[in-house]
Amino acid sequence: MAISMGKGSVGVLTGVFIASLAVVVAVLLLRTYNLPELKVAWKGKGAPRIELEEDEREQLYEALKAFPRLFNSSLVEYELVGEYSHLFNVQGSDNSLLPYMLIAHLDVVPATPEGWDLPPFSGEEKEGYIYGRGSLDDKNRVIGILQGLEFLFKRGYKPRRSFYIGLGHDEEIGGRHGAKEIVKTLETRNVKLEFLLDEGFEVLDGVIYGTKRPIALIGVTEKGTITLNLTVHSPPGHSSMPPRESRIGILSAALSRLEQNPMPNRFGKGPEGAMFEQLADEFYFPLNIMMANLWLFGPLVSRILQRTPSGNALVRTTTALTIFNAGIKSNVIPQTARATVNFRIHPAETVNEVLKAMNTTIMDDRVIPSSDVPFFDPPSISPHDEETFGYQTVKRSITDVFLVEPVAPGVSIGNTASIYKFRALVIKDEDLSRFHGINERISKEGIETVVQFYFQLIQNSDTDIVPVQSHLEL
Ligand SMILES: CCCCCCCC/C=C\CCCCCCCC(=O)NCC(=O)O
Ligand SMILES: [Zn+2]
Ligand SMILES: [Zn+2]
């Protein structure tokens, strides 16, 4: 039972309080640290939910950079990896428990001020929102993890289960020097992890068409990826004597064929089918009947989904034309035209299948593909059954903090290469375009909730018992 003070009725609270009393006392006695100043909004068997004090709120908004307790704690070993990435090892008291790891990234994709209500690197606030590139992706998680731990240390916390925090500096360009070096460092130390949590899905409020209430999704797998450069070369010349077909024309035609001939809709051939079936009751009529009977309505549902960019991303391998370069002067025929195409591979397809389909679609030897980043097939599905400690602990922490049901496994459409993928954010449909887009922003309540989530998750991980899932009285 998860209850927020002030949300449930007094009667329900009293009943729950009495029913949970024995458990509460037992949990309190078993805790190895004190949380004296917490105002507890009690959550059954889970850890108490943090309510920030006024001065903490000030500290959070004004000076998020400073984490004095974290950096001075004898329980924390800190090191710089790959020159700019950060690795923290937080020592727990019980070495029989496998450590877990929280990862986030410090780097961001570029942004120019055009179209933004406030400059993208200002961090300025307007009407309760903090604007800035990285506010959603992924600085809120960097801050949430560090500040959550800082507030725990402030309360005298000593973890039972050890954990690592990895903060990468080059995730948006593949993580070759940050995440990869962190992995190498841990491998040389023979570190085995219980679970690993990174960014990915969120609490989706109205994002999935036809749903009755917010739904939290934990990514348990993700799409694969191919990033290719397509180049057309030939000698330059005077624009007064143009060739019948220019490099720009040849490349543009090839790109247009790629865009006009998308990869097939594979809805139901990957784990996304099971996700929708599991969530069937969350949809309004008649979608609920359709989701529960995908063997019959699958083709129709797949056509509904592909109408929006986010739904389309779930049902097929997507083809995104992201960079185009050609030409240096208005009266010079360019020597080279070059474009970049980014494919996100549906779990039912592979890198080889997509490359083959692309060649068939382009069908032009003058367009030369090359790449400087590795390709990835969609990874295997991370365990998420009732016995899986990591998944169930993340799930329980989501329910504790967001007071939402359901929490379900999903296929992340972005790449994070982690085991579980969840951002402690409530995302509405209008927010989707803010990721890597304009007016990226986070509400003040939003950043507070991120801190609460990690505060909760770190404490909930301090056991060897797979958590019981709470059921909300909604
Ligand atoms: C019926 C449709 C449901 C789909 C819901 C999609 C909701 C997705 C929410 C946010 C999208 C953000 C993209 C994910 C970002 C992943 C991190 C990232 O940028 N990694 C690098 C990369 O993928 O290039
Ligand atoms: Zn990111
Ligand atoms: Zn990103």
Coordinates of C-alpha atoms and ligand atoms in Angstrom, one line a residue:
M1 CA 0.0 0.0 0.0
A2 CA 1.5 3.3 -1.0
I3 CA -0.1 6.4 0.4
S4 CA 0.7 10.1 0.2
M5 CA -0.4 12.1 3.2
G6 CA -3.1 14.4 2.2
K7 CA -4.1 12.3 -0.8
G8 CA -5.8 9.3 0.8
S9 CA -8.8 9.7 3.2
V10 CA -8.3 9.7 6.9
G11 CA -10.2 6.4 7.2
V12 CA -8.0 4.7 4.7
L13 CA -4.8 6.1 6.4
T14 CA -5.9 4.8 9.8
G15 CA -6.7 1.4 8.5
V16 CA -3.5 1.1 6.6
F17 CA -1.5 2.4 9.6
I18 CA -2.9 -0.2 11.9
A19 CA -2.5 -3.0 9.3
S20 CA 1.1 -2.0 8.6
L21 CA 2.1 -1.3 12.2
A22 CA 3.9 -4.6 12.8
V23 CA 5.8 -4.3 9.6
V24 CA 6.6 -0.7 10.2
V25 CA 8.1 -1.5 13.6
A26 CA 10.1 -4.4 12.2
V27 CA 11.5 -2.3 9.4
L28 CA 12.4 0.5 11.7
L29 CA 14.2 -1.9 14.0
L30 CA 16.1 -3.5 11.2
R31 CA 17.3 -0.3 9.7
T32 CA 21.0 0.4 10.4
Y33 CA 20.7 4.1 10.4
N34 CA 18.4 6.8 11.7
L35 CA 16.2 9.2 9.7
P36 CA 15.2 11.4 12.6
E37 CA 14.1 14.5 10.8
L38 CA 12.1 12.8 8.1
K39 CA 8.4 13.6 7.8
V40 CA 7.3 10.1 7.0
A41 CA 4.6 9.6 4.4
W42 CA 4.5 5.9 5.1
K43 CA 4.7 3.4 2.3
G44 CA 4.0 -0.1 3.7
K45 CA 7.1 -2.2 3.6
G46 CA 9.2 0.2 1.4
A47 CA 11.6 2.8 2.7
P48 CA 10.1 6.1 4.0
R49 CA 9.5 8.7 1.2
I50 CA 11.6 11.8 1.5
E51 CA 9.9 15.1 1.9
L52 CA 12.4 17.9 1.3
E53 CA 12.8 20.6 4.0
E54 CA 12.5 24.2 2.9
D55 CA 16.3 24.8 3.2
E56 CA 17.0 21.7 1.2
R57 CA 14.7 23.0 -1.5
E58 CA 16.7 26.2 -1.6
Q59 CA 20.0 24.2 -1.6
L60 CA 18.7 22.1 -4.4
Y61 CA 17.7 24.9 -6.7
E62 CA 20.5 27.3 -5.9
A63 CA 23.6 25.2 -5.5
L64 CA 23.1 21.8 -7.1
K65 CA 26.8 21.6 -7.9
A66 CA 27.9 21.2 -4.3
F67 CA 27.8 17.7 -2.7
P68 CA 30.1 18.2 0.3
R69 CA 29.0 15.1 2.3
L70 CA 29.3 12.8 -0.7
F71 CA 32.8 14.0 -1.5
N72 CA 34.0 13.9 2.1
S73 CA 32.4 10.6 3.1
S74 CA 34.8 7.8 4.2
L75 CA 32.3 5.4 2.5
V76 CA 32.9 6.9 -1.0
E77 CA 35.8 6.3 -3.3
Y78 CA 35.9 8.7 -6.2
E79 CA 37.9 8.6 -9.3
L80 CA 38.1 10.3 -12.7
V81 CA 37.9 7.9 -15.6
G82 CA 38.6 8.6 -19.3
E83 CA 39.7 12.1 -18.3
Y84 CA 36.2 13.6 -17.9
S85 CA 33.9 10.8 -16.6
H86 CA 33.3 10.1 -12.9
L87 CA 33.1 6.9 -11.0
F88 CA 32.0 6.6 -7.4
N89 CA 32.1 3.5 -5.3
V90 CA 29.8 3.7 -2.2
Q91 CA 30.9 1.1 0.3
G92 CA 28.1 -0.9 1.9
S93 CA 28.3 -2.9 5.2
D94 CA 27.3 -6.3 3.8
N95 CA 29.7 -7.7 1.3
S96 CA 27.5 -10.7 0.6
L97 CA 25.2 -8.5 -1.4
L98 CA 26.2 -7.8 -5.0
P99 CA 26.6 -4.1 -5.7
Y100 CA 24.4 -2.3 -8.2
M101 CA 25.1 0.7 -10.4
L102 CA 23.4 3.9 -11.3
I103 CA 24.6 5.6 -14.5
A104 CA 23.8 9.0 -16.0
H105 CA 25.6 11.3 -18.5
L106 CA 26.9 14.8 -18.2
D107 CA 27.2 15.6 -21.9
V108 CA 24.3 17.0 -24.0
V109 CA 23.5 17.4 -27.7
P110 CA 24.1 20.9 -29.1
A111 CA 21.5 23.6 -29.0
T112 CA 21.2 27.0 -30.7
P113 CA 19.0 29.7 -29.1
E114 CA 16.5 29.9 -32.0
G115 CA 13.0 29.0 -30.9
W116 CA 13.8 28.8 -27.2
D117 CA 11.8 30.8 -24.7
L118 CA 15.0 31.1 -22.6
P119 CA 18.6 30.6 -23.7
P120 CA 19.4 26.9 -23.8
F121 CA 22.5 27.1 -21.6
S122 CA 21.1 29.7 -19.1
G123 CA 19.4 27.4 -16.7
E124 CA 16.9 30.2 -16.2
E125 CA 13.5 29.7 -14.6
K126 CA 10.1 30.7 -16.0
E127 CA 6.7 29.9 -14.5
G128 CA 8.1 27.1 -12.4
Y129 CA 10.2 25.5 -15.1
I130 CA 14.0 25.4 -15.4
Y131 CA 15.0 25.7 -19.0
G132 CA 18.2 24.3 -20.5
R133 CA 19.7 21.7 -22.7
G134 CA 20.2 18.6 -20.6
S135 CA 17.4 19.4 -18.1
L136 CA 15.6 16.3 -19.3
D137 CA 18.4 14.4 -20.9
D138 CA 20.3 13.8 -18.7
K139 CA 21.4 16.3 -16.1
N140 CA 18.4 15.8 -13.9
R141 CA 19.5 12.3 -13.2
V142 CA 23.1 13.3 -12.5
I143 CA 21.8 15.8 -10.0
G144 CA 19.1 13.4 -8.7
I145 CA 21.6 10.6 -7.9
L146 CA 24.2 12.8 -6.3
Q147 CA 21.7 15.0 -4.4
G148 CA 19.7 12.0 -3.2
L149 CA 22.9 10.4 -1.8
E150 CA 24.0 13.8 -0.3
F151 CA 20.6 14.0 1.6
L152 CA 20.9 10.4 2.7
F153 CA 24.4 11.1 4.1
K154 CA 23.0 14.2 5.8
R155 CA 20.6 11.9 7.6
G156 CA 23.4 9.6 8.8
Y157 CA 22.9 7.0 6.2
K158 CA 25.2 4.0 5.9
P159 CA 24.4 1.7 3.0
R160 CA 24.1 -2.0 3.5
R161 CA 24.5 -2.8 -0.2
S162 CA 27.5 -1.3 -2.0
F163 CA 26.8 0.6 -5.2
Y164 CA 28.6 2.4 -8.0
I165 CA 27.7 5.7 -9.6
G166 CA 29.0 6.3 -13.1
L167 CA 28.7 9.7 -14.8
G168 CA 29.7 9.6 -18.5
H169 CA 30.9 12.5 -20.5
D170 CA 30.3 11.3 -24.1
E171 CA 27.1 9.3 -24.1
E172 CA 25.6 11.3 -26.9
I173 CA 28.4 10.3 -29.2
G174 CA 28.5 6.6 -28.2
G175 CA 30.2 6.6 -24.8
R176 CA 33.5 5.3 -26.3
H177 CA 35.8 7.2 -23.8
G178 CA 33.4 7.5 -20.8
A179 CA 31.0 4.5 -20.3
K180 CA 33.4 2.1 -22.1
E181 CA 36.3 3.1 -19.9
I182 CA 34.2 2.8 -16.8
V183 CA 33.1 -0.7 -17.9
K184 CA 36.8 -1.6 -18.5
T185 CA 37.8 -0.3 -15.1
L186 CA 35.1 -2.4 -13.4
E187 CA 36.0 -5.4 -15.4
T188 CA 39.6 -5.3 -14.4
R189 CA 38.4 -5.3 -10.8
N190 CA 36.2 -8.2 -11.5
V191 CA 33.1 -6.3 -10.4
K192 CA 29.8 -8.2 -10.8
L193 CA 26.6 -6.2 -10.5
E194 CA 23.1 -7.1 -9.3
F195 CA 21.5 -4.5 -11.6
L196 CA 22.3 -1.4 -13.6
L197 CA 19.9 1.5 -14.1
D198 CA 20.2 4.2 -16.7
E199 CA 17.9 6.6 -18.6
G200 CA 15.2 5.4 -20.9
F201 CA 11.5 5.3 -20.3
E202 CA 9.5 7.6 -17.9
V203 CA 6.1 7.9 -16.4
L204 CA 4.0 8.6 -19.5
D205 CA 1.0 10.8 -18.9
G206 CA -1.2 10.7 -22.0
V207 CA 1.7 9.8 -24.3
I208 CA 0.3 6.4 -25.2
Y209 CA -2.9 7.2 -27.2
G210 CA -6.1 6.0 -25.5
T211 CA -4.7 5.3 -22.0
K212 CA -6.8 6.2 -18.9
R213 CA -4.1 7.2 -16.5
P214 CA -0.3 7.7 -16.3
I215 CA 1.7 4.6 -17.0
A216 CA 5.3 4.0 -15.9
L217 CA 7.5 2.0 -18.2
I218 CA 10.8 0.5 -17.3
G219 CA 12.9 -0.2 -20.4
V220 CA 14.1 -3.9 -20.3
T221 CA 15.5 -3.7 -23.8
E222 CA 16.1 -1.1 -26.5
K223 CA 16.2 -0.8 -30.3
G224 CA 19.4 -1.5 -32.1
T225 CA 21.2 1.2 -34.1
I226 CA 23.1 1.9 -37.3
T227 CA 24.6 5.3 -38.2
L228 CA 25.9 5.5 -41.7
N229 CA 27.4 8.2 -43.9
L230 CA 26.4 8.1 -47.5
T231 CA 28.7 9.8 -49.9
V232 CA 28.7 10.6 -53.6
H233 CA 32.1 11.7 -55.1
S234 CA 33.2 12.9 -58.5
P235 CA 35.5 15.7 -59.7
P236 CA 34.4 19.3 -59.2
G237 CA 33.7 21.7 -62.1
H238 CA 32.3 25.0 -63.3
S239 CA 28.6 25.5 -62.6
S240 CA 28.1 26.8 -66.1
M241 CA 28.6 23.2 -67.4
P242 CA 26.8 21.0 -64.9
P243 CA 26.7 17.2 -65.4
R244 CA 23.3 15.7 -66.2
E245 CA 23.1 14.4 -62.6
S246 CA 24.8 16.3 -59.8
R247 CA 26.2 14.7 -56.6
I248 CA 23.6 16.6 -54.7
G249 CA 20.8 15.2 -57.0
I250 CA 22.1 11.7 -56.8
L251 CA 22.4 11.7 -53.0
S252 CA 19.1 13.5 -52.5
A253 CA 17.3 10.9 -54.7
A254 CA 18.8 8.1 -52.7
L255 CA 17.8 9.7 -49.4
S256 CA 14.3 10.3 -50.7
R257 CA 13.9 6.7 -51.6
L258 CA 15.0 5.7 -48.1
E259 CA 12.5 8.0 -46.6
Q260 CA 9.7 7.0 -48.9
N261 CA 10.3 3.3 -48.4
P262 CA 10.4 2.8 -44.6
M263 CA 11.2 -0.5 -43.1
P264 CA 8.1 -2.7 -42.6
N265 CA 5.8 -2.4 -39.6
R266 CA 6.8 -5.2 -37.2
F267 CA 4.3 -4.6 -34.5
G268 CA 3.8 -7.7 -32.4
K269 CA 7.0 -9.4 -33.6
G270 CA 9.0 -8.0 -30.7
P271 CA 8.4 -7.5 -27.0
E272 CA 6.2 -4.4 -27.6
G273 CA 3.2 -6.7 -28.4
A274 CA 3.4 -8.2 -24.9
M275 CA 3.7 -4.7 -23.4
F276 CA 0.4 -3.6 -24.9
E277 CA -1.4 -6.9 -24.0
Q278 CA -0.2 -6.4 -20.4
L279 CA -1.5 -2.9 -20.4
A280 CA -4.8 -3.7 -22.1
D281 CA -7.0 -2.7 -19.1
E282 CA -5.4 0.7 -19.1
F283 CA -7.0 1.7 -22.4
Y284 CA -10.5 3.1 -23.0
F285 CA -13.1 1.1 -24.8
P286 CA -12.7 -0.2 -27.6
L287 CA -8.9 0.0 -27.5
N288 CA -8.9 -2.2 -24.3
I289 CA -10.6 -5.0 -26.2
M290 CA -8.3 -4.6 -29.2
M291 CA -5.1 -4.6 -27.1
A292 CA -6.3 -7.7 -25.2
N293 CA -6.8 -9.5 -28.6
L294 CA -3.8 -8.6 -30.7
W295 CA -4.1 -11.9 -32.5
L296 CA -7.1 -10.4 -34.2
F297 CA -6.7 -6.6 -33.9
G298 CA -2.8 -6.5 -34.2
P299 CA -2.8 -5.1 -37.8
L300 CA -5.3 -2.4 -37.0
V301 CA -3.5 -1.4 -33.8
S302 CA -0.2 -1.3 -35.6
R303 CA -1.7 1.1 -38.2
I304 CA -3.1 3.3 -35.4
L305 CA 0.3 3.4 -33.6
Q306 CA 2.4 4.3 -36.7
R307 CA 0.4 7.5 -37.2
T308 CA 2.5 9.3 -34.5
P309 CA 6.3 9.6 -34.5
S310 CA 6.6 7.9 -31.0
G311 CA 4.2 5.1 -31.9
N312 CA 5.9 4.6 -35.2
A313 CA 9.2 4.3 -33.3
L314 CA 7.8 1.4 -31.4
V315 CA 6.5 -0.6 -34.4
R316 CA 9.3 -0.4 -36.9
T317 CA 13.0 0.2 -37.6
T318 CA 13.0 4.0 -38.2
T319 CA 15.1 5.8 -40.8
A320 CA 16.2 9.3 -39.8
L321 CA 18.1 11.6 -42.2
T322 CA 20.1 13.7 -39.7
I323 CA 23.0 15.5 -41.5
F324 CA 23.4 16.7 -45.1
N325 CA 26.5 18.5 -46.4
A326 CA 27.5 19.5 -50.0
G327 CA 28.9 22.4 -51.8
I328 CA 31.2 25.3 -51.0
K329 CA 30.3 28.0 -53.5
S330 CA 27.4 29.0 -55.7
N331 CA 29.3 28.6 -59.0
V332 CA 31.2 25.4 -58.2
I333 CA 29.8 21.9 -58.8
P334 CA 30.6 20.2 -55.5
Q335 CA 33.1 17.4 -55.4
T336 CA 31.3 15.6 -52.6
A337 CA 27.8 15.3 -51.2
R338 CA 27.5 13.5 -47.9
A339 CA 24.6 12.7 -45.6
T340 CA 24.2 10.8 -42.4
V341 CA 21.3 8.3 -41.8
N342 CA 20.5 7.0 -38.4
F343 CA 18.4 3.8 -38.2
R344 CA 16.9 2.5 -34.9
I345 CA 16.4 -1.2 -35.3
H346 CA 13.1 -2.9 -34.2
P347 CA 13.8 -5.9 -31.9
A348 CA 12.5 -8.3 -34.5
E349 CA 15.2 -7.2 -37.0
T350 CA 19.0 -7.2 -37.2
V351 CA 21.8 -4.9 -38.4
N352 CA 22.4 -7.2 -41.4
E353 CA 18.8 -7.2 -42.4
V354 CA 18.5 -3.4 -42.3
L355 CA 21.7 -2.9 -44.3
K356 CA 20.5 -5.4 -46.9
A357 CA 17.1 -3.6 -47.2
M358 CA 18.9 -0.2 -47.4
N359 CA 21.1 -1.4 -50.3
T360 CA 18.0 -2.7 -52.1
T361 CA 16.2 0.6 -51.6
I362 CA 19.1 2.8 -52.7
M363 CA 20.1 0.6 -55.6
D364 CA 22.8 3.0 -56.7
D365 CA 26.6 2.1 -56.7
R366 CA 27.5 5.8 -56.8
V367 CA 26.3 6.2 -53.2
I368 CA 29.1 4.8 -51.0
P369 CA 28.2 3.9 -47.4
S370 CA 30.8 4.2 -44.6
S371 CA 30.7 4.5 -40.8
D372 CA 32.8 5.7 -37.9
V373 CA 30.6 4.4 -35.1
P374 CA 29.8 0.8 -34.2
F375 CA 26.4 -0.8 -35.1
F376 CA 24.3 -2.6 -32.5
D377 CA 21.7 -5.3 -32.9
P378 CA 18.8 -4.9 -30.5
P379 CA 20.0 -6.4 -27.2
S380 CA 18.5 -9.3 -25.4
I381 CA 15.6 -8.6 -22.9
S382 CA 16.7 -8.0 -19.3
P383 CA 15.1 -10.2 -16.7
H384 CA 11.9 -8.7 -15.2
D385 CA 10.0 -11.6 -13.6
E386 CA 8.7 -11.5 -10.0
E387 CA 12.0 -13.0 -8.6
T388 CA 14.3 -10.4 -10.2
F389 CA 15.6 -8.2 -7.5
G390 CA 16.8 -5.3 -9.7
Y391 CA 13.6 -4.9 -11.8
Q392 CA 11.3 -5.3 -8.8
T393 CA 13.3 -2.8 -6.7
V394 CA 13.2 -0.2 -9.5
K395 CA 9.5 -0.9 -9.9
R396 CA 8.7 -0.7 -6.2
S397 CA 10.7 2.6 -6.0
I398 CA 8.6 4.1 -8.8
T399 CA 5.3 3.2 -7.1
D400 CA 6.6 4.5 -3.8
V401 CA 7.5 7.9 -5.2
F402 CA 5.1 8.5 -8.1
L403 CA 2.1 6.7 -6.6
V404 CA 1.3 5.4 -10.1
E405 CA 0.1 2.1 -11.3
P406 CA 0.8 0.3 -13.6
V407 CA 4.5 0.0 -13.9
A408 CA 5.3 -2.2 -16.9
P409 CA 8.3 -3.4 -18.9
G410 CA 8.9 -1.7 -22.3
V411 CA 11.2 -1.4 -25.3
S412 CA 13.2 1.8 -25.1
I413 CA 13.3 3.7 -28.4
G414 CA 16.6 5.5 -27.5
N415 CA 20.0 3.9 -26.9
T416 CA 21.5 3.6 -23.4
A417 CA 23.0 0.1 -23.5
S418 CA 22.0 -0.6 -19.9
I419 CA 20.0 -3.3 -18.1
Y420 CA 17.1 -1.2 -16.9
K421 CA 16.1 2.1 -18.3
F422 CA 14.0 4.7 -16.4
R423 CA 14.0 8.4 -15.9
A424 CA 12.1 9.6 -12.8
L425 CA 10.1 12.1 -14.8
V426 CA 6.5 12.5 -15.7
I427 CA 6.3 13.1 -19.5
K428 CA 3.3 14.4 -21.4
D429 CA 2.9 14.1 -25.1
E430 CA 4.0 17.8 -25.7
D431 CA 7.2 17.1 -23.9
L432 CA 8.5 14.5 -26.4
S433 CA 9.7 17.1 -28.8
R434 CA 11.8 18.7 -26.1
F435 CA 14.2 15.7 -26.0
H436 CA 17.1 16.8 -28.3
G437 CA 14.7 19.6 -29.4
I438 CA 13.8 23.2 -28.3
N439 CA 12.6 24.4 -24.9
E440 CA 13.9 21.4 -23.0
R441 CA 12.9 22.1 -19.5
I442 CA 12.1 20.5 -16.1
S443 CA 9.6 21.7 -13.5
K444 CA 10.8 22.5 -10.0
E445 CA 8.6 19.7 -8.7
G446 CA 10.0 17.5 -11.3
I447 CA 13.6 17.9 -10.2
E448 CA 12.5 17.4 -6.6
T449 CA 10.9 14.1 -7.5
V450 CA 14.0 12.9 -9.3
V451 CA 15.9 13.4 -6.0
Q452 CA 13.2 11.6 -4.1
F453 CA 13.4 8.7 -6.5
Y454 CA 17.1 8.1 -6.0
F455 CA 16.7 8.7 -2.2
Q456 CA 14.1 5.9 -2.3
L457 CA 15.8 3.6 -4.7
I458 CA 19.1 3.6 -2.8
Q459 CA 17.3 2.7 0.4
N460 CA 15.1 0.1 -1.2
S461 CA 18.2 -1.6 -2.6
D462 CA 19.5 -2.2 0.9
T463 CA 18.1 -5.7 1.3
D464 CA 18.4 -9.1 -0.2
I465 CA 14.7 -9.7 -0.3
V466 CA 12.9 -9.1 -3.6
P467 CA 10.4 -6.4 -2.7
V468 CA 6.7 -7.0 -2.6
Q469 CA 4.9 -4.7 -5.0
S470 CA 2.4 -2.3 -3.4
H471 CA -1.0 -1.8 -4.8
L472 CA -2.4 1.7 -4.7
E473 CA -5.9 2.4 -3.7
L474 CA -6.8 4.6 -6.6
Ligands
LIG1 C1 2.7 4.5 -28.1 C2 4.0 5.2 -28.1 C3 4.7 5.1 -26.8 C4 6.1 5.5 -27.0 C5 6.5 6.4 -25.9 C6 7.8 6.9 -26.1 C7 8.2 7.8 -25.0 C8 9.6 8.2 -25.1 C9 10.0 9.3 -24.2 C10 11.0 10.0 -24.4 C11 11.8 9.9 -25.6 C12 13.2 10.2 -25.4 C13 14.2 9.5 -26.3 C14 15.0 8.5 -25.5 C15 16.3 9.0 -25.2 C16 17.3 8.0 -24.8 C17 18.6 8.6 -24.5 C18 19.4 9.0 -25.6 O1 19.3 10.1 -26.1 N1 20.4 8.2 -26.0 C19 21.2 8.5 -27.1 C20 20.5 8.1 -28.4 O2 19.5 7.3 -28.3 O3 20.9 8.6 -29.4
ZN2 ZN 20.5 10.8 -22.6
ZN3 ZN 20.2 12.2 -25.6

